[in-house]
Short mmCIF file of N, CA, C and O and ligand atoms in Angstrom, two decimals:
data_model
loop_
_atom_site.label_atom_id
_atom_site.label_comp_id
_atom_site.label_asym_id
_atom_site.label_seq_id
_atom_site.Cartn_x
_atom_site.Cartn_y
_atom_site.Cartn_z
N MET A 1 236.73 131.47 156.15
CA MET A 1 237.71 131.73 157.20
C MET A 1 238.92 130.81 157.09
O MET A 1 239.79 130.81 157.94
N GLY A 2 238.95 129.95 156.13
CA GLY A 2 240.15 129.13 155.98
C GLY A 2 240.19 127.99 156.97
O GLY A 2 239.17 127.46 157.35
N ASP A 3 241.39 127.59 157.39
CA ASP A 3 241.55 126.38 158.18
C ASP A 3 241.73 126.62 159.67
O ASP A 3 241.95 125.69 160.42
N SER A 4 241.67 127.87 160.14
CA SER A 4 241.90 128.10 161.56
C SER A 4 240.64 127.80 162.35
O SER A 4 239.55 128.22 161.98
N HIS A 5 240.80 127.04 163.43
CA HIS A 5 239.67 126.67 164.28
C HIS A 5 240.07 126.87 165.74
O HIS A 5 241.22 126.68 166.11
N ALA A 6 239.07 127.20 166.57
CA ALA A 6 239.27 127.22 168.02
C ALA A 6 239.40 125.77 168.49
O ALA A 6 239.10 124.84 167.74
N PRO A 7 239.85 125.55 169.72
CA PRO A 7 239.94 124.19 170.25
C PRO A 7 238.59 123.49 170.21
O PRO A 7 237.54 124.13 170.27
N ILE A 8 238.62 122.16 170.12
CA ILE A 8 237.37 121.39 170.11
C ILE A 8 236.60 121.69 171.40
O ILE A 8 237.18 121.87 172.45
N GLY A 9 235.30 121.79 171.29
CA GLY A 9 234.48 122.17 172.44
C GLY A 9 234.03 123.61 172.35
O GLY A 9 233.03 123.99 172.95
N VAL A 10 234.72 124.41 171.59
CA VAL A 10 234.31 125.80 171.34
C VAL A 10 233.50 125.78 170.05
O VAL A 10 234.02 125.45 168.98
N MET A 11 232.21 126.11 170.17
CA MET A 11 231.33 126.02 169.02
C MET A 11 231.01 127.39 168.45
O MET A 11 230.98 128.38 169.16
N GLY A 12 230.76 127.44 167.15
CA GLY A 12 230.36 128.68 166.52
C GLY A 12 231.49 129.68 166.40
O GLY A 12 231.25 130.88 166.32
N ASP A 13 232.73 129.21 166.37
CA ASP A 13 233.87 130.12 166.33
C ASP A 13 234.29 130.46 164.91
O ASP A 13 235.14 131.30 164.71
N HIS A 14 233.68 129.78 163.93
CA HIS A 14 234.17 129.97 162.56
C HIS A 14 233.03 129.82 161.55
O HIS A 14 231.95 129.37 161.89
N THR A 15 233.30 130.21 160.34
CA THR A 15 232.36 130.01 159.24
C THR A 15 233.06 129.14 158.19
O THR A 15 234.25 128.85 158.30
N HIS A 16 232.29 128.71 157.20
CA HIS A 16 232.85 127.92 156.12
C HIS A 16 232.60 128.61 154.79
O HIS A 16 231.62 129.34 154.64
N ASN A 17 233.46 128.39 153.85
CA ASN A 17 233.23 128.90 152.50
C ASN A 17 232.10 128.13 151.84
O ASN A 17 231.72 127.04 152.27
N LYS A 18 231.56 128.70 150.77
CA LYS A 18 230.42 128.12 150.07
C LYS A 18 230.65 126.65 149.71
O LYS A 18 231.69 126.29 149.14
N GLY A 19 229.66 125.81 150.07
CA GLY A 19 229.69 124.41 149.69
C GLY A 19 230.50 123.50 150.60
O GLY A 19 230.49 122.29 150.42
N LYS A 20 231.19 124.10 151.60
CA LYS A 20 232.02 123.28 152.48
C LYS A 20 231.18 122.69 153.61
O LYS A 20 230.33 123.36 154.19
N LEU A 21 231.46 121.43 153.92
CA LEU A 21 230.74 120.70 154.97
C LEU A 21 231.68 120.38 156.12
O LEU A 21 232.88 120.19 155.91
N MET A 22 231.11 120.30 157.34
CA MET A 22 231.89 119.83 158.48
C MET A 22 230.96 119.05 159.39
O MET A 22 229.85 119.48 159.67
N PHE A 23 231.42 117.90 159.85
CA PHE A 23 230.65 117.11 160.81
C PHE A 23 231.49 116.92 162.06
O PHE A 23 232.73 116.84 161.99
N ALA A 24 230.83 116.87 163.21
CA ALA A 24 231.55 116.69 164.46
C ALA A 24 230.76 115.80 165.41
O ALA A 24 229.53 115.75 165.35
N TYR A 25 231.50 115.09 166.25
CA TYR A 25 230.89 114.28 167.30
C TYR A 25 231.60 114.61 168.61
O TYR A 25 232.83 114.68 168.66
N ARG A 26 230.81 114.83 169.66
CA ARG A 26 231.39 115.10 170.97
C ARG A 26 230.71 114.22 172.01
O ARG A 26 229.50 113.99 171.92
N TYR A 27 231.47 113.80 172.99
CA TYR A 27 230.92 113.04 174.12
C TYR A 27 231.16 113.83 175.39
O TYR A 27 232.26 114.37 175.60
N MET A 28 230.13 113.91 176.23
CA MET A 28 230.26 114.63 177.49
C MET A 28 229.71 113.76 178.62
O MET A 28 228.69 113.10 178.46
N ARG A 29 230.38 113.77 179.77
CA ARG A 29 229.89 113.06 180.95
C ARG A 29 229.97 114.00 182.13
O ARG A 29 230.97 114.68 182.33
N MET A 30 228.89 114.03 182.92
CA MET A 30 228.87 114.90 184.10
C MET A 30 228.31 114.11 185.28
O MET A 30 227.30 113.43 185.15
N PHE A 31 228.97 114.21 186.42
CA PHE A 31 228.52 113.53 187.64
C PHE A 31 228.20 114.57 188.70
O PHE A 31 229.00 115.48 188.94
N MET A 32 227.02 114.44 189.30
CA MET A 32 226.62 115.35 190.37
C MET A 32 226.24 114.54 191.58
O MET A 32 225.68 113.46 191.48
N ASP A 33 226.58 115.09 192.77
CA ASP A 33 226.44 114.34 194.01
C ASP A 33 225.94 115.27 195.10
O ASP A 33 226.44 116.39 195.24
N GLY A 34 224.95 114.84 195.87
CA GLY A 34 224.47 115.62 197.00
C GLY A 34 223.45 116.67 196.60
O GLY A 34 223.12 116.83 195.43
N ASN A 35 222.94 117.38 197.61
CA ASN A 35 221.91 118.39 197.39
C ASN A 35 222.35 119.73 197.98
O ASN A 35 223.14 119.78 198.93
N ARG A 36 221.80 120.80 197.42
CA ARG A 36 222.08 122.13 197.92
C ARG A 36 220.81 122.96 197.98
O ARG A 36 219.89 122.75 197.20
N ASP A 37 220.80 123.87 198.93
CA ASP A 37 219.75 124.88 198.99
C ASP A 37 220.47 126.22 198.90
O ASP A 37 221.11 126.64 199.85
N GLY A 38 220.40 126.84 197.74
CA GLY A 38 221.20 128.03 197.51
C GLY A 38 222.67 127.64 197.47
O GLY A 38 223.06 126.79 196.68
N THR A 39 223.49 128.21 198.35
CA THR A 39 224.91 127.87 198.38
C THR A 39 225.23 126.91 199.53
O THR A 39 226.40 126.59 199.76
N ASN A 40 224.20 126.42 200.26
CA ASN A 40 224.42 125.54 201.41
C ASN A 40 224.20 124.08 201.05
O ASN A 40 223.21 123.74 200.39
N ASN A 41 225.11 123.21 201.51
CA ASN A 41 224.90 121.78 201.36
C ASN A 41 223.74 121.34 202.25
O ASN A 41 223.58 121.83 203.37
N VAL A 42 222.93 120.40 201.73
CA VAL A 42 221.80 119.86 202.49
C VAL A 42 221.93 118.35 202.52
O VAL A 42 222.10 117.72 201.47
N SER A 43 221.86 117.74 203.71
CA SER A 43 222.00 116.29 203.81
C SER A 43 220.75 115.58 203.30
O SER A 43 219.67 116.18 203.23
N ALA A 44 220.92 114.30 202.94
CA ALA A 44 219.78 113.52 202.46
C ALA A 44 218.71 113.43 203.53
O ALA A 44 217.51 113.55 203.25
N SER A 45 219.11 113.23 204.80
CA SER A 45 218.11 113.11 205.87
C SER A 45 217.36 114.43 206.07
O SER A 45 216.16 114.43 206.40
N SER A 46 218.04 115.54 205.84
CA SER A 46 217.37 116.83 205.94
C SER A 46 216.32 116.99 204.84
O SER A 46 215.20 117.46 205.08
N VAL A 47 216.67 116.57 203.61
CA VAL A 47 215.71 116.63 202.50
C VAL A 47 214.51 115.75 202.81
O VAL A 47 213.35 116.12 202.59
N LEU A 48 214.77 114.56 203.40
CA LEU A 48 213.69 113.62 203.70
C LEU A 48 212.80 114.12 204.85
O LEU A 48 211.73 113.57 205.10
N GLY A 49 213.22 115.17 205.56
CA GLY A 49 212.35 115.79 206.54
C GLY A 49 211.22 116.56 205.88
O GLY A 49 210.15 116.76 206.48
N SER A 50 211.44 117.00 204.64
CA SER A 50 210.44 117.79 203.93
C SER A 50 209.81 117.06 202.75
O SER A 50 208.72 117.41 202.31
N TYR A 51 210.53 116.06 202.21
CA TYR A 51 210.04 115.34 201.02
C TYR A 51 210.12 113.84 201.26
O TYR A 51 210.95 113.38 202.05
N VAL A 52 209.30 113.07 200.54
CA VAL A 52 209.27 111.62 200.75
C VAL A 52 210.44 110.93 200.04
O VAL A 52 210.79 109.81 200.37
N VAL A 53 211.03 111.61 199.03
CA VAL A 53 212.15 111.03 198.28
C VAL A 53 213.22 112.09 198.13
O VAL A 53 212.92 113.26 197.95
N THR A 54 214.51 111.67 198.20
CA THR A 54 215.59 112.60 197.92
C THR A 54 216.50 112.04 196.83
O THR A 54 216.76 110.83 196.80
N PRO A 55 216.96 112.88 195.92
CA PRO A 55 218.00 112.43 194.99
C PRO A 55 219.32 112.30 195.73
O PRO A 55 219.59 113.06 196.67
N LEU A 56 220.15 111.34 195.32
CA LEU A 56 221.46 111.14 195.94
C LEU A 56 222.59 111.55 195.00
O LEU A 56 223.52 112.25 195.38
N GLN A 57 222.51 111.08 193.77
CA GLN A 57 223.52 111.44 192.77
C GLN A 57 222.94 111.25 191.38
O GLN A 57 221.95 110.55 191.19
N MET A 58 223.56 111.91 190.40
CA MET A 58 223.07 111.82 189.03
C MET A 58 224.25 111.83 188.06
O MET A 58 225.20 112.59 188.22
N THR A 59 224.14 110.96 187.07
CA THR A 59 225.13 110.94 185.99
C THR A 59 224.43 111.32 184.69
O THR A 59 223.37 110.78 184.37
N THR A 60 225.00 112.26 183.97
CA THR A 60 224.48 112.67 182.67
C THR A 60 225.55 112.40 181.62
O THR A 60 226.71 112.76 181.79
N GLN A 61 225.15 111.73 180.55
CA GLN A 61 226.05 111.53 179.41
C GLN A 61 225.38 112.11 178.18
O GLN A 61 224.16 112.05 178.05
N MET A 62 226.18 112.65 177.27
CA MET A 62 225.61 113.22 176.05
C MET A 62 226.48 112.87 174.85
O MET A 62 227.71 113.03 174.89
N HIS A 63 225.83 112.39 173.82
CA HIS A 63 226.46 112.24 172.50
C HIS A 63 225.95 113.40 171.66
O HIS A 63 224.74 113.51 171.43
N MET A 64 226.85 114.26 171.23
CA MET A 64 226.44 115.44 170.46
C MET A 64 226.92 115.32 169.01
O MET A 64 228.13 115.24 168.76
N PHE A 65 225.96 115.27 168.12
CA PHE A 65 226.27 115.23 166.69
C PHE A 65 226.00 116.62 166.12
O PHE A 65 224.95 117.20 166.39
N SER A 66 226.93 117.14 165.36
CA SER A 66 226.70 118.47 164.78
C SER A 66 227.27 118.54 163.37
O SER A 66 228.15 117.78 162.99
N GLY A 67 226.71 119.44 162.62
CA GLY A 67 227.15 119.63 161.25
C GLY A 67 227.10 121.09 160.87
O GLY A 67 226.32 121.87 161.42
N MET A 68 227.96 121.47 159.93
CA MET A 68 227.99 122.85 159.44
C MET A 68 228.03 122.80 157.91
O MET A 68 228.59 121.87 157.32
N TYR A 69 227.45 123.83 157.30
CA TYR A 69 227.44 123.90 155.84
C TYR A 69 227.53 125.35 155.40
O TYR A 69 226.76 126.19 155.89
N GLY A 70 228.46 125.63 154.53
CA GLY A 70 228.62 126.99 154.03
C GLY A 70 227.63 127.27 152.91
O GLY A 70 227.78 126.78 151.80
N LEU A 71 226.56 128.01 153.25
CA LEU A 71 225.53 128.34 152.26
C LEU A 71 226.11 129.24 151.18
O LEU A 71 225.86 129.07 149.99
N ASN A 72 226.91 130.22 151.61
CA ASN A 72 227.73 131.02 150.71
C ASN A 72 228.95 131.46 151.51
O ASN A 72 229.15 130.99 152.63
N ASP A 73 229.76 132.35 150.98
CA ASP A 73 231.02 132.66 151.66
C ASP A 73 230.84 133.48 152.94
O ASP A 73 231.79 133.65 153.71
N THR A 74 229.62 134.01 153.18
CA THR A 74 229.42 134.81 154.39
C THR A 74 228.37 134.23 155.33
O THR A 74 228.22 134.72 156.45
N LEU A 75 227.62 133.19 154.88
CA LEU A 75 226.58 132.62 155.74
C LEU A 75 226.79 131.11 155.88
O LEU A 75 226.81 130.38 154.88
N THR A 76 226.99 130.65 157.13
CA THR A 76 227.17 129.24 157.42
C THR A 76 226.03 128.74 158.28
O THR A 76 225.69 129.35 159.28
N LEU A 77 225.41 127.61 157.86
CA LEU A 77 224.36 126.99 158.66
C LEU A 77 224.99 125.98 159.62
O LEU A 77 225.99 125.34 159.29
N MET A 78 224.38 125.85 160.80
CA MET A 78 224.89 124.90 161.79
C MET A 78 223.71 124.21 162.45
O MET A 78 222.71 124.84 162.77
N ALA A 79 223.81 122.89 162.63
CA ALA A 79 222.77 122.14 163.31
C ALA A 79 223.42 121.21 164.33
O ALA A 79 224.51 120.69 164.11
N MET A 80 222.74 121.03 165.47
CA MET A 80 223.25 120.14 166.51
C MET A 80 222.13 119.22 166.96
O MET A 80 220.99 119.64 167.11
N LEU A 81 222.47 117.95 167.17
CA LEU A 81 221.50 116.95 167.62
C LEU A 81 222.08 116.18 168.80
O LEU A 81 222.90 115.29 168.63
N PRO A 82 221.68 116.53 170.02
CA PRO A 82 222.21 115.83 171.18
C PRO A 82 221.38 114.61 171.55
O PRO A 82 220.15 114.66 171.50
N TYR A 83 222.05 113.53 171.92
CA TYR A 83 221.39 112.37 172.53
C TYR A 83 221.83 112.32 173.98
O TYR A 83 223.03 112.19 174.27
N VAL A 84 220.89 112.49 174.91
CA VAL A 84 221.21 112.64 176.33
C VAL A 84 220.72 111.43 177.11
O VAL A 84 219.62 110.94 176.89
N MET A 85 221.56 110.94 178.00
CA MET A 85 221.20 109.83 178.89
C MET A 85 221.43 110.27 180.33
O MET A 85 222.53 110.69 180.69
N LYS A 86 220.38 110.16 181.15
CA LYS A 86 220.49 110.56 182.56
C LYS A 86 220.11 109.41 183.46
O LYS A 86 219.17 108.67 183.18
N SER A 87 220.84 109.28 184.55
CA SER A 87 220.56 108.26 185.54
C SER A 87 220.65 108.89 186.92
O SER A 87 221.66 109.52 187.25
N MET A 88 219.59 108.75 187.73
CA MET A 88 219.59 109.38 189.05
C MET A 88 219.25 108.35 190.14
O MET A 88 218.28 107.62 190.03
N ASP A 89 220.10 108.32 191.18
CA ASP A 89 219.86 107.46 192.34
C ASP A 89 219.07 108.23 193.39
O ASP A 89 219.37 109.40 193.65
N HIS A 90 218.11 107.56 194.02
CA HIS A 90 217.25 108.19 195.03
C HIS A 90 217.20 107.33 196.29
O HIS A 90 217.52 106.16 196.26
N ARG A 91 216.74 107.93 197.36
CA ARG A 91 216.39 107.18 198.57
C ARG A 91 215.11 107.76 199.14
O ARG A 91 214.96 108.98 199.20
N ASN A 92 214.20 106.87 199.56
CA ASN A 92 212.96 107.37 200.15
C ASN A 92 213.02 107.31 201.67
O ASN A 92 214.02 106.89 202.25
N ARG A 93 211.94 107.75 202.34
CA ARG A 93 211.93 107.82 203.80
C ARG A 93 212.07 106.46 204.45
O ARG A 93 212.54 106.35 205.58
N ALA A 94 211.65 105.39 203.74
CA ALA A 94 211.76 104.03 204.27
C ALA A 94 213.17 103.47 204.11
O ALA A 94 213.44 102.35 204.51
N GLY A 95 214.06 104.25 203.50
CA GLY A 95 215.44 103.81 203.31
C GLY A 95 215.66 103.02 202.03
O GLY A 95 216.76 102.52 201.80
N VAL A 96 214.62 102.90 201.21
CA VAL A 96 214.72 102.14 199.96
C VAL A 96 215.42 103.00 198.91
O VAL A 96 215.02 104.15 198.68
N LYS A 97 216.46 102.45 198.30
CA LYS A 97 217.16 103.13 197.21
C LYS A 97 216.66 102.63 195.86
O LYS A 97 216.38 101.43 195.70
N PHE A 98 216.55 103.54 194.90
CA PHE A 98 216.16 103.14 193.56
C PHE A 98 216.75 104.13 192.56
O PHE A 98 217.18 105.23 192.93
N THR A 99 216.80 103.69 191.31
CA THR A 99 217.42 104.49 190.23
C THR A 99 216.40 104.73 189.13
O THR A 99 215.65 103.84 188.75
N THR A 100 216.35 105.96 188.64
CA THR A 100 215.52 106.26 187.47
C THR A 100 216.44 106.63 186.32
O THR A 100 217.52 107.19 186.52
N ASN A 101 216.00 106.29 185.12
CA ASN A 101 216.78 106.57 183.91
C ASN A 101 215.91 107.27 182.88
O ASN A 101 214.72 106.99 182.79
N ALA A 102 216.53 108.14 182.10
CA ALA A 102 215.84 108.77 180.98
C ALA A 102 216.85 108.98 179.88
O ALA A 102 218.02 109.27 180.13
N SER A 103 216.40 108.80 178.64
CA SER A 103 217.30 109.05 177.53
C SER A 103 216.50 109.40 176.29
O SER A 103 215.32 109.08 176.19
N GLY A 104 217.14 110.09 175.38
CA GLY A 104 216.47 110.43 174.14
C GLY A 104 217.14 111.60 173.45
O GLY A 104 218.04 112.24 174.00
N PHE A 105 216.70 111.85 172.20
CA PHE A 105 217.19 113.00 171.46
C PHE A 105 216.49 114.25 171.94
O PHE A 105 215.35 114.20 172.41
CU1 CU B 1 232.79 124.12 160.98
#
């Protein structure tokens, strides 16, 4: 397909000629706050009426490594390896706040 590419962030928009390689790195950050039930906002105290712990906010970060390789002029292989880091703040019925973290490939 030559040198034309969609904007960064648009994946799978092109192929490569035989033997051509491409590597990419992307960083993504997402912040979420509050709780919902369907389309309605739900307060933390309302959640704590039904559950012993409520989430308050969460931050997700992702390092995305990807590569492409032109197997031949009509077939391109693509692989993606995301490393995700999540952090969530909580509050329990006793008013104690705490944070949990998770990360990995
Ligand atoms: Cu490519």
